[in-house]
Amino acid sequence: MWIYALHRLLYAIPIALGVSVICFALVYLAPGDPVQSLIPADATEEDIAAIKRLYGFDKPLVFQYFDWLGRALTGDLGTSLQTNRPVLEDVTRAFANTLAIALIAVTLAFAVAFTLGTLAAYNVGRPIDRIATSISTVGVSVPNYWMGIVLVIVFAVNLRWLPATGMGATGSENFDWLDWDSLKYAVLPVVTMAMIPLGVVTRSTRSAVADILSQDFVQVLRAKGLSNTRILVHAVKNALPQILAVMGLQLGYLIGGSILIETVFTWPGTGLLMSKAILTRDIPLLQGTILFLALTFVLINLIVDLLQTLVDPRMSRA
Amino acid sequence: MLHDTFFGRGLHRVAAAAALAGAVAGASSAQGTLTVAMTAGDLPDWAGMPDQGFEGWRFVGYSIYEGLVAWDLSRSDAEAVAMPGLATSWDVDESDPRRWIFELREGVTFHDGCPWNADAAVWNFSRLTDESHPSFNPVDFARARSRVSTVAEVEKIDEMTFALHTQDIESLFDYNLLYVLMVSPCAYEAAGNDRAEYAKAPAGTGPYLFDSAVPTERLELVPNPDYWNPDRMPQHDRLVLLPMPEATTRAAALLAGQVNFVEAPSPDMIPALEGAGMQVVTNEYPHYWPYRFNHLRGPFADPRIRQAANWAVNREEVVALLNGTAIPAYGAYTPNQTDFGDPMRYSHDPEKARALLEEAGCLPCEINVGISTSGSGQMQPLPMNELVQSQLEEAGFEVNFEVMDWNTMIGIFIQGAVNHEQYDAINFSSATMEPLQFVKSFMKKFQTPGGSNWGGYHNEEVEALLAEALETFDPEKQSALITQAHEIAVADGANLFIVSDLNPRAMAPNVKGFVQAQSWFQDITPIRVE
């Protein structure tokens, strides 16, 4: 197990380096200029050149990359072009805000989806299966952006039960997860965010558990007279690695890909931060955010791999 | 010689207002919290010259800071004009028209108690122009660049008088000073000349004090009790600024009672907001939504084709698409602006347009237009462009769009048509707030990069008139020259002038006292929350 963990950790290093190259180069492949959002539209070419020089954007890209990587390895992701604040400070604050709702959304989605998927697999073709499949289809196919707006109109504008936007009445710095006055701001983003993993995991669970239940060893278990509950435990244990892998991916997507939801709810997370960095071509902020998220994604996959081997030791021998 | 470009238009009104101010100020006490949902994706920078476009200047820049010259935003029924700010008057040296002498306002202190005087003025201009200055910072350097790049020297004359020397004779130079904000030298130096550190306790001379900020989320300002101008003492206890880039979210936040002032609700949301009892206000302001032609090559180098495009567009139909939140544009100025003059009005005449295209030998006339999906002042670019495309095609054009994000569009604008020959036009909104902006948009010497004349427009008559205006210090003569140049440029079809935005804003029913100026900027100090 430990050797397997070490192997996976070592594999993560070249992946992280590759990620750093891609996220550095990617932002330069996009059209636009890093200093154009800093300068007035009537700036002269000399002014633009002077500003590029001041920021070091006049150096060859390879030099810029190694300079950036060297600083990133020491935990310095640079300074935002727009705000002059350290990128790491902005990214970690935004990451904490996103991670909190992403974890709640994934846990909520997992709990509901796992139950629904298992029930559906055990009752294939019956009404409960149809209900679960319908919920799953809605979760996967309804755009979460649209869903967010509908939830806001119903629960914030019409019913006035929940706030429409923001993270707390006075911002995220005073947000208290144990206080309903704060927590109510997270309800709609969490529910919206949970929709897609709910759909995906319900489907995966149904398919994985149904597949296990149709295998020969389950017939043997039945022949041995095991109760349905015991059989279900066996089926779920066998299906769990596959479901965990899907969950890990979903958590990764939520952490990095919640731009639309965070924009609708003005939730100050990584999605909103990245969207801002893209729109203003704030290259240090964009590179720092992508690197941070990519490394988090690598880490989550690593944890999921290790969890899978805990659940199914055969995987560490593979 | 007294240079009174602004005085003729603004100073007398200011004097009258100042006289009244003593009687009015203090009559009403500040109350309530004004919570504004801005369209910006982030908080505007509050540590000096703001970012986030003019919205940053509107809510943050002109709230915390002031420049030597200011905008008079006190009226909604007339064009907003420039007026004295931290300088009470200025002259151009009779013996050297490159030397501008400023009399500074007495009795003004920065929020940290630092005195406003010639030393502070010299410090501010030096740090924006001299890379070796200890308080130099590339962010401020970049943002102020096009406003102070012609400053050759900064000179202290006495305690309350200082001078700026320009490289060339520029009669419109003082308009640049509307966009150069004065920062407290004491506060900046106390922060160790570290801009991020200074941002924790910024100090300007404006009507609001910085109170607190949660980065990317909210900025809170409170009234400055020692503000020098009683006419602009905030009438609310607190100003909270929230970036909210999504229009639906802004409207929902207003309807849910989380904010009480919303910028730019989308036209299709306005009936719902009004139905819910919200106040929706609009007004003309210096904005137009054009196609900027490439005059260097391609079909629009021919004036007949430019004019054909102007005859082809049905402006009223575009206004209807926007639920009446715009007016037809017949030039680079709006009709309420002094320098609009009496330009020819292009009506919707597709037959005339087709005839012109035929005469020019370009029927069908294929054009490539760069458009953006969103952007400051771009209104509703996708449906509007689709409508304009159908109108142009009805008259004989074949319109191909290249759709891009706003930042890419800004890059194309900054680099100019000379570096982007593939575009026959770009849809890039414009603001002719003052004569300098007009000159920079229509004079060949200001062809981008280095100006705002994206397509390299060149007309000998316009060129001569504007060159004369640049050396004319008499405001009336200056205005007459620019008005004439504007009329010629319109007749020449310098741009495809389509519509001007009316800048809708929505407010909760208990928000009172807002006077929507005809400007990109607004004075929010009179607003009361009852």
PDB file of N, CA and C in Angstrom, chain B residues 62-118:
ATOM      1  N   TYR B  62     -13.863  59.024  -8.333  1.00  0.00           N
ATOM      2  CA  TYR B  62     -14.344  60.363  -7.994  1.00  0.00           C
ATOM      3  C   TYR B  62     -15.006  60.434  -6.614  1.00  0.00           C
ATOM      4  N   SER B  63     -15.131  59.289  -5.924  1.00  0.00           N
ATOM      5  CA  SER B  63     -15.671  59.315  -4.564  1.00  0.00           C
ATOM      6  C   SER B  63     -14.561  59.564  -3.551  1.00  0.00           C
ATOM      7  N   ILE B  64     -13.428  58.877  -3.745  1.00  0.00           N
ATOM      8  CA  ILE B  64     -12.328  59.012  -2.776  1.00  0.00           C
ATOM      9  C   ILE B  64     -11.383  60.144  -3.169  1.00  0.00           C
ATOM     10  N   TYR B  65     -11.203  60.320  -4.464  1.00  0.00           N
ATOM     11  CA  TYR B  65     -10.171  61.256  -4.946  1.00  0.00           C
ATOM     12  C   TYR B  65     -10.784  62.379  -5.783  1.00  0.00           C
ATOM     13  N   GLU B  66      -9.914  63.339  -6.082  1.00  0.00           N
ATOM     14  CA  GLU B  66     -10.298  64.412  -6.998  1.00  0.00           C
ATOM     15  C   GLU B  66      -9.083  64.795  -7.836  1.00  0.00           C
ATOM     16  N   GLY B  67      -9.369  65.428  -8.958  1.00  0.00           N
ATOM     17  CA  GLY B  67      -8.296  65.937  -9.801  1.00  0.00           C
ATOM     18  C   GLY B  67      -8.262  67.447  -9.753  1.00  0.00           C
ATOM     19  N   LEU B  68      -7.346  68.022 -10.499  1.00  0.00           N
ATOM     20  CA  LEU B  68      -7.295  69.486 -10.561  1.00  0.00           C
ATOM     21  C   LEU B  68      -8.562  70.023 -11.206  1.00  0.00           C
ATOM     22  N   VAL B  69      -9.079  69.254 -12.159  1.00  0.00           N
ATOM     23  CA  VAL B  69     -10.295  69.632 -12.866  1.00  0.00           C
ATOM     24  C   VAL B  69     -11.356  68.585 -12.518  1.00  0.00           C
ATOM     25  N   ALA B  70     -12.615  69.013 -12.428  1.00  0.00           N
ATOM     26  CA  ALA B  70     -13.677  68.078 -12.039  1.00  0.00           C
ATOM     27  C   ALA B  70     -14.842  68.182 -13.027  1.00  0.00           C
ATOM     28  N   TRP B  71     -15.767  67.256 -12.917  1.00  0.00           N
ATOM     29  CA  TRP B  71     -16.987  67.304 -13.723  1.00  0.00           C
ATOM     30  C   TRP B  71     -18.097  67.977 -12.921  1.00  0.00           C
ATOM     31  N   ASP B  72     -18.889  68.794 -13.590  1.00  0.00           N
ATOM     32  CA  ASP B  72     -20.096  69.320 -12.964  1.00  0.00           C
ATOM     33  C   ASP B  72     -21.231  68.351 -13.287  1.00  0.00           C
ATOM     34  N   LEU B  73     -21.625  67.583 -12.289  1.00  0.00           N
ATOM     35  CA  LEU B  73     -22.628  66.541 -12.496  1.00  0.00           C
ATOM     36  C   LEU B  73     -23.922  66.886 -11.766  1.00  0.00           C
ATOM     37  N   SER B  74     -24.148  68.171 -11.559  1.00  0.00           N
ATOM     38  CA  SER B  74     -25.263  68.578 -10.706  1.00  0.00           C
ATOM     39  C   SER B  74     -26.595  68.684 -11.457  1.00  0.00           C
ATOM     40  N   ARG B  75     -26.566  68.557 -12.778  1.00  0.00           N
ATOM     41  CA  ARG B  75     -27.804  68.766 -13.541  1.00  0.00           C
ATOM     42  C   ARG B  75     -28.095  67.570 -14.440  1.00  0.00           C
ATOM     43  N   SER B  76     -29.370  67.349 -14.676  1.00  0.00           N
ATOM     44  CA  SER B  76     -29.713  66.272 -15.605  1.00  0.00           C
ATOM     45  C   SER B  76     -30.199  66.828 -16.941  1.00  0.00           C
ATOM     46  N   ASP B  77     -30.421  68.140 -16.980  1.00  0.00           N
ATOM     47  CA  ASP B  77     -31.029  68.707 -18.188  1.00  0.00           C
ATOM     48  C   ASP B  77     -30.021  69.405 -19.101  1.00  0.00           C
ATOM     49  N   ALA B  78     -28.748  69.242 -18.827  1.00  0.00           N
ATOM     50  CA  ALA B  78     -27.759  69.875 -19.695  1.00  0.00           C
ATOM     51  C   ALA B  78     -26.498  69.020 -19.737  1.00  0.00           C
ATOM     52  N   GLU B  79     -25.712  69.222 -20.764  1.00  0.00           N
ATOM     53  CA  GLU B  79     -24.469  68.475 -20.914  1.00  0.00           C
ATOM     54  C   GLU B  79     -23.569  68.681 -19.687  1.00  0.00           C
ATOM     55  N   ALA B  80     -23.008  67.587 -19.177  1.00  0.00           N
ATOM     56  CA  ALA B  80     -22.064  67.721 -18.054  1.00  0.00           C
ATOM     57  C   ALA B  80     -20.786  68.367 -18.575  1.00  0.00           C
ATOM     58  N   VAL B  81     -20.331  69.386 -17.871  1.00  0.00           N
ATOM     59  CA  VAL B  81     -19.134  70.099 -18.330  1.00  0.00           C
ATOM     60  C   VAL B  81     -18.057  70.042 -17.246  1.00  0.00           C
ATOM     61  N   ALA B  82     -16.860  70.385 -17.653  1.00  0.00           N
ATOM     62  CA  ALA B  82     -15.751  70.398 -16.709  1.00  0.00           C
ATOM     63  C   ALA B  82     -15.764  71.692 -15.906  1.00  0.00           C
ATOM     64  N   MET B  83     -15.225  71.618 -14.700  1.00  0.00           N
ATOM     65  CA  MET B  83     -15.201  72.802 -13.827  1.00  0.00           C
ATOM     66  C   MET B  83     -13.980  72.697 -12.900  1.00  0.00           C
ATOM     67  N   PRO B  84     -13.673  73.742 -12.176  1.00  0.00           N
ATOM     68  CA  PRO B  84     -12.518  73.662 -11.280  1.00  0.00           C
ATOM     69  C   PRO B  84     -12.685  72.588 -10.216  1.00  0.00           C
ATOM     70  N   GLY B  85     -11.604  71.899  -9.942  1.00  0.00           N
ATOM     71  CA  GLY B  85     -11.603  70.887  -8.899  1.00  0.00           C
ATOM     72  C   GLY B  85     -10.634  71.297  -7.815  1.00  0.00           C
ATOM     73  N   LEU B  86      -9.504  70.619  -7.738  1.00  0.00           N
ATOM     74  CA  LEU B  86      -8.495  71.006  -6.745  1.00  0.00           C
ATOM     75  C   LEU B  86      -7.665  72.201  -7.212  1.00  0.00           C
ATOM     76  N   ALA B  87      -7.886  72.612  -8.440  1.00  0.00           N
ATOM     77  CA  ALA B  87      -7.330  73.904  -8.896  1.00  0.00           C
ATOM     78  C   ALA B  87      -8.506  74.856  -9.045  1.00  0.00           C
ATOM     79  N   THR B  88      -8.356  76.063  -8.575  1.00  0.00           N
ATOM     80  CA  THR B  88      -9.472  77.014  -8.677  1.00  0.00           C
ATOM     81  C   THR B  88      -9.429  77.785  -9.997  1.00  0.00           C
ATOM     82  N   SER B  89      -8.245  77.895 -10.573  1.00  0.00           N
ATOM     83  CA  SER B  89      -8.125  78.544 -11.882  1.00  0.00           C
ATOM     84  C   SER B  89      -6.793  78.160 -12.486  1.00  0.00           C
ATOM     85  N   TRP B  90      -6.667  78.388 -13.771  1.00  0.00           N
ATOM     86  CA  TRP B  90      -5.390  78.121 -14.423  1.00  0.00           C
ATOM     87  C   TRP B  90      -5.224  79.029 -15.638  1.00  0.00           C
ATOM     88  N   ASP B  91      -3.983  79.374 -15.895  1.00  0.00           N
ATOM     89  CA  ASP B  91      -3.630  80.244 -17.013  1.00  0.00           C
ATOM     90  C   ASP B  91      -2.606  79.527 -17.875  1.00  0.00           C
ATOM     91  N   VAL B  92      -2.585  79.935 -19.122  1.00  0.00           N
ATOM     92  CA  VAL B  92      -1.462  79.515 -19.956  1.00  0.00           C
ATOM     93  C   VAL B  92      -0.495  80.692 -19.990  1.00  0.00           C
ATOM     94  N   ASP B  93       0.749  80.430 -19.742  1.00  0.00           N
ATOM     95  CA  ASP B  93       1.763  81.487 -19.700  1.00  0.00           C
ATOM     96  C   ASP B  93       1.785  82.224 -21.043  1.00  0.00           C
ATOM     97  N   GLU B  94       1.591  83.539 -20.989  1.00  0.00           N
ATOM     98  CA  GLU B  94       1.532  84.317 -22.236  1.00  0.00           C
ATOM     99  C   GLU B  94       2.822  84.210 -23.036  1.00  0.00           C
ATOM    100  N   SER B  95       3.917  84.107 -22.337  1.00  0.00           N
ATOM    101  CA  SER B  95       5.197  84.056 -23.052  1.00  0.00           C
ATOM    102  C   SER B  95       5.553  82.632 -23.490  1.00  0.00           C
ATOM    103  N   ASP B  96       4.876  81.641 -22.920  1.00  0.00           N
ATOM    104  CA  ASP B  96       5.179  80.264 -23.288  1.00  0.00           C
ATOM    105  C   ASP B  96       3.890  79.437 -23.213  1.00  0.00           C
ATOM    106  N   PRO B  97       3.210  79.244 -24.349  1.00  0.00           N
ATOM    107  CA  PRO B  97       1.916  78.529 -24.314  1.00  0.00           C
ATOM    108  C   PRO B  97       2.046  77.057 -23.948  1.00  0.00           C
ATOM    109  N   ARG B  98       3.260  76.605 -23.722  1.00  0.00           N
ATOM    110  CA  ARG B  98       3.439  75.219 -23.261  1.00  0.00           C
ATOM    111  C   ARG B  98       3.440  75.147 -21.725  1.00  0.00           C
ATOM    112  N   ARG B  99       3.402  76.292 -21.073  1.00  0.00           N
ATOM    113  CA  ARG B  99       3.486  76.315 -19.608  1.00  0.00           C
ATOM    114  C   ARG B  99       2.110  76.654 -19.017  1.00  0.00           C
ATOM    115  N   TRP B 100       1.532  75.711 -18.301  1.00  0.00           N
ATOM    116  CA  TRP B 100       0.201  75.872 -17.700  1.00  0.00           C
ATOM    117  C   TRP B 100       0.378  76.142 -16.208  1.00  0.00           C
ATOM    118  N   ILE B 101      -0.191  77.252 -15.752  1.00  0.00           N
ATOM    119  CA  ILE B 101      -0.015  77.640 -14.351  1.00  0.00           C
ATOM    120  C   ILE B 101      -1.341  77.437 -13.598  1.00  0.00           C
ATOM    121  N   PHE B 102      -1.272  76.718 -12.502  1.00  0.00           N
ATOM    122  CA  PHE B 102      -2.483  76.360 -11.742  1.00  0.00           C
ATOM    123  C   PHE B 102      -2.484  77.014 -10.361  1.00  0.00           C
ATOM    124  N   GLU B 103      -3.604  77.657 -10.033  1.00  0.00           N
ATOM    125  CA  GLU B 103      -3.817  78.161  -8.670  1.00  0.00           C
ATOM    126  C   GLU B 103      -4.556  77.062  -7.921  1.00  0.00           C
ATOM    127  N   LEU B 104      -3.997  76.594  -6.840  1.00  0.00           N
ATOM    128  CA  LEU B 104      -4.588  75.458  -6.135  1.00  0.00           C
ATOM    129  C   LEU B 104      -5.595  75.908  -5.076  1.00  0.00           C
ATOM    130  N   ARG B 105      -6.546  75.033  -4.813  1.00  0.00           N
ATOM    131  CA  ARG B 105      -7.611  75.350  -3.859  1.00  0.00           C
ATOM    132  C   ARG B 105      -7.047  75.370  -2.436  1.00  0.00           C
ATOM    133  N   GLU B 106      -7.359  76.414  -1.723  1.00  0.00           N
ATOM    134  CA  GLU B 106      -6.838  76.553  -0.355  1.00  0.00           C
ATOM    135  C   GLU B 106      -7.750  75.820   0.630  1.00  0.00           C
ATOM    136  N   GLY B 107      -7.194  75.444   1.744  1.00  0.00           N
ATOM    137  CA  GLY B 107      -7.988  74.880   2.837  1.00  0.00           C
ATOM    138  C   GLY B 107      -8.413  73.437   2.623  1.00  0.00           C
ATOM    139  N   VAL B 108      -7.781  72.755   1.690  1.00  0.00           N
ATOM    140  CA  VAL B 108      -8.141  71.354   1.429  1.00  0.00           C
ATOM    141  C   VAL B 108      -7.092  70.452   2.062  1.00  0.00           C
ATOM    142  N   THR B 109      -7.548  69.421   2.734  1.00  0.00           N
ATOM    143  CA  THR B 109      -6.598  68.427   3.245  1.00  0.00           C
ATOM    144  C   THR B 109      -7.013  67.043   2.748  1.00  0.00           C
ATOM    145  N   PHE B 110      -6.031  66.168   2.649  1.00  0.00           N
ATOM    146  CA  PHE B 110      -6.329  64.781   2.314  1.00  0.00           C
ATOM    147  C   PHE B 110      -6.986  64.118   3.528  1.00  0.00           C
ATOM    148  N   HIS B 111      -7.534  62.940   3.305  1.00  0.00           N
ATOM    149  CA  HIS B 111      -8.254  62.249   4.388  1.00  0.00           C
ATOM    150  C   HIS B 111      -7.360  61.961   5.591  1.00  0.00           C
ATOM    151  N   ASP B 112      -6.070  61.866   5.371  1.00  0.00           N
ATOM    152  CA  ASP B 112      -5.158  61.570   6.485  1.00  0.00           C
ATOM    153  C   ASP B 112      -4.619  62.847   7.125  1.00  0.00           C
ATOM    154  N   GLY B 113      -5.129  63.991   6.702  1.00  0.00           N
ATOM    155  CA  GLY B 113      -4.694  65.250   7.286  1.00  0.00           C
ATOM    156  C   GLY B 113      -3.551  65.911   6.540  1.00  0.00           C
ATOM    157  N   CYS B 114      -3.029  65.252   5.561  1.00  0.00           N
ATOM    158  CA  CYS B 114      -1.929  65.793   4.759  1.00  0.00           C
ATOM    159  C   CYS B 114      -2.442  67.017   3.982  1.00  0.00           C
ATOM    160  N   PRO B 115      -1.686  68.127   3.953  1.00  0.00           N
ATOM    161  CA  PRO B 115      -2.204  69.311   3.259  1.00  0.00           C
ATOM    162  C   PRO B 115      -2.130  69.195   1.737  1.00  0.00           C
ATOM    163  N   TRP B 116      -3.135  69.764   1.094  1.00  0.00           N
ATOM    164  CA  TRP B 116      -3.115  69.844  -0.371  1.00  0.00           C
ATOM    165  C   TRP B 116      -2.429  71.152  -0.746  1.00  0.00           C
ATOM    166  N   ASN B 117      -1.315  71.052  -1.443  1.00  0.00           N
ATOM    167  CA  ASN B 117      -0.568  72.242  -1.844  1.00  0.00           C
ATOM    168  C   ASN B 117       0.294  71.906  -3.060  1.00  0.00           C
ATOM    169  N   ALA B 118       1.154  72.834  -3.431  1.00  0.00           N
ATOM    170  CA  ALA B 118       1.960  72.633  -4.645  1.00  0.00           C
ATOM    171  C   ALA B 118       2.903  71.447  -4.500  1.00  0.00           C
TER     172      ALA B 118
END
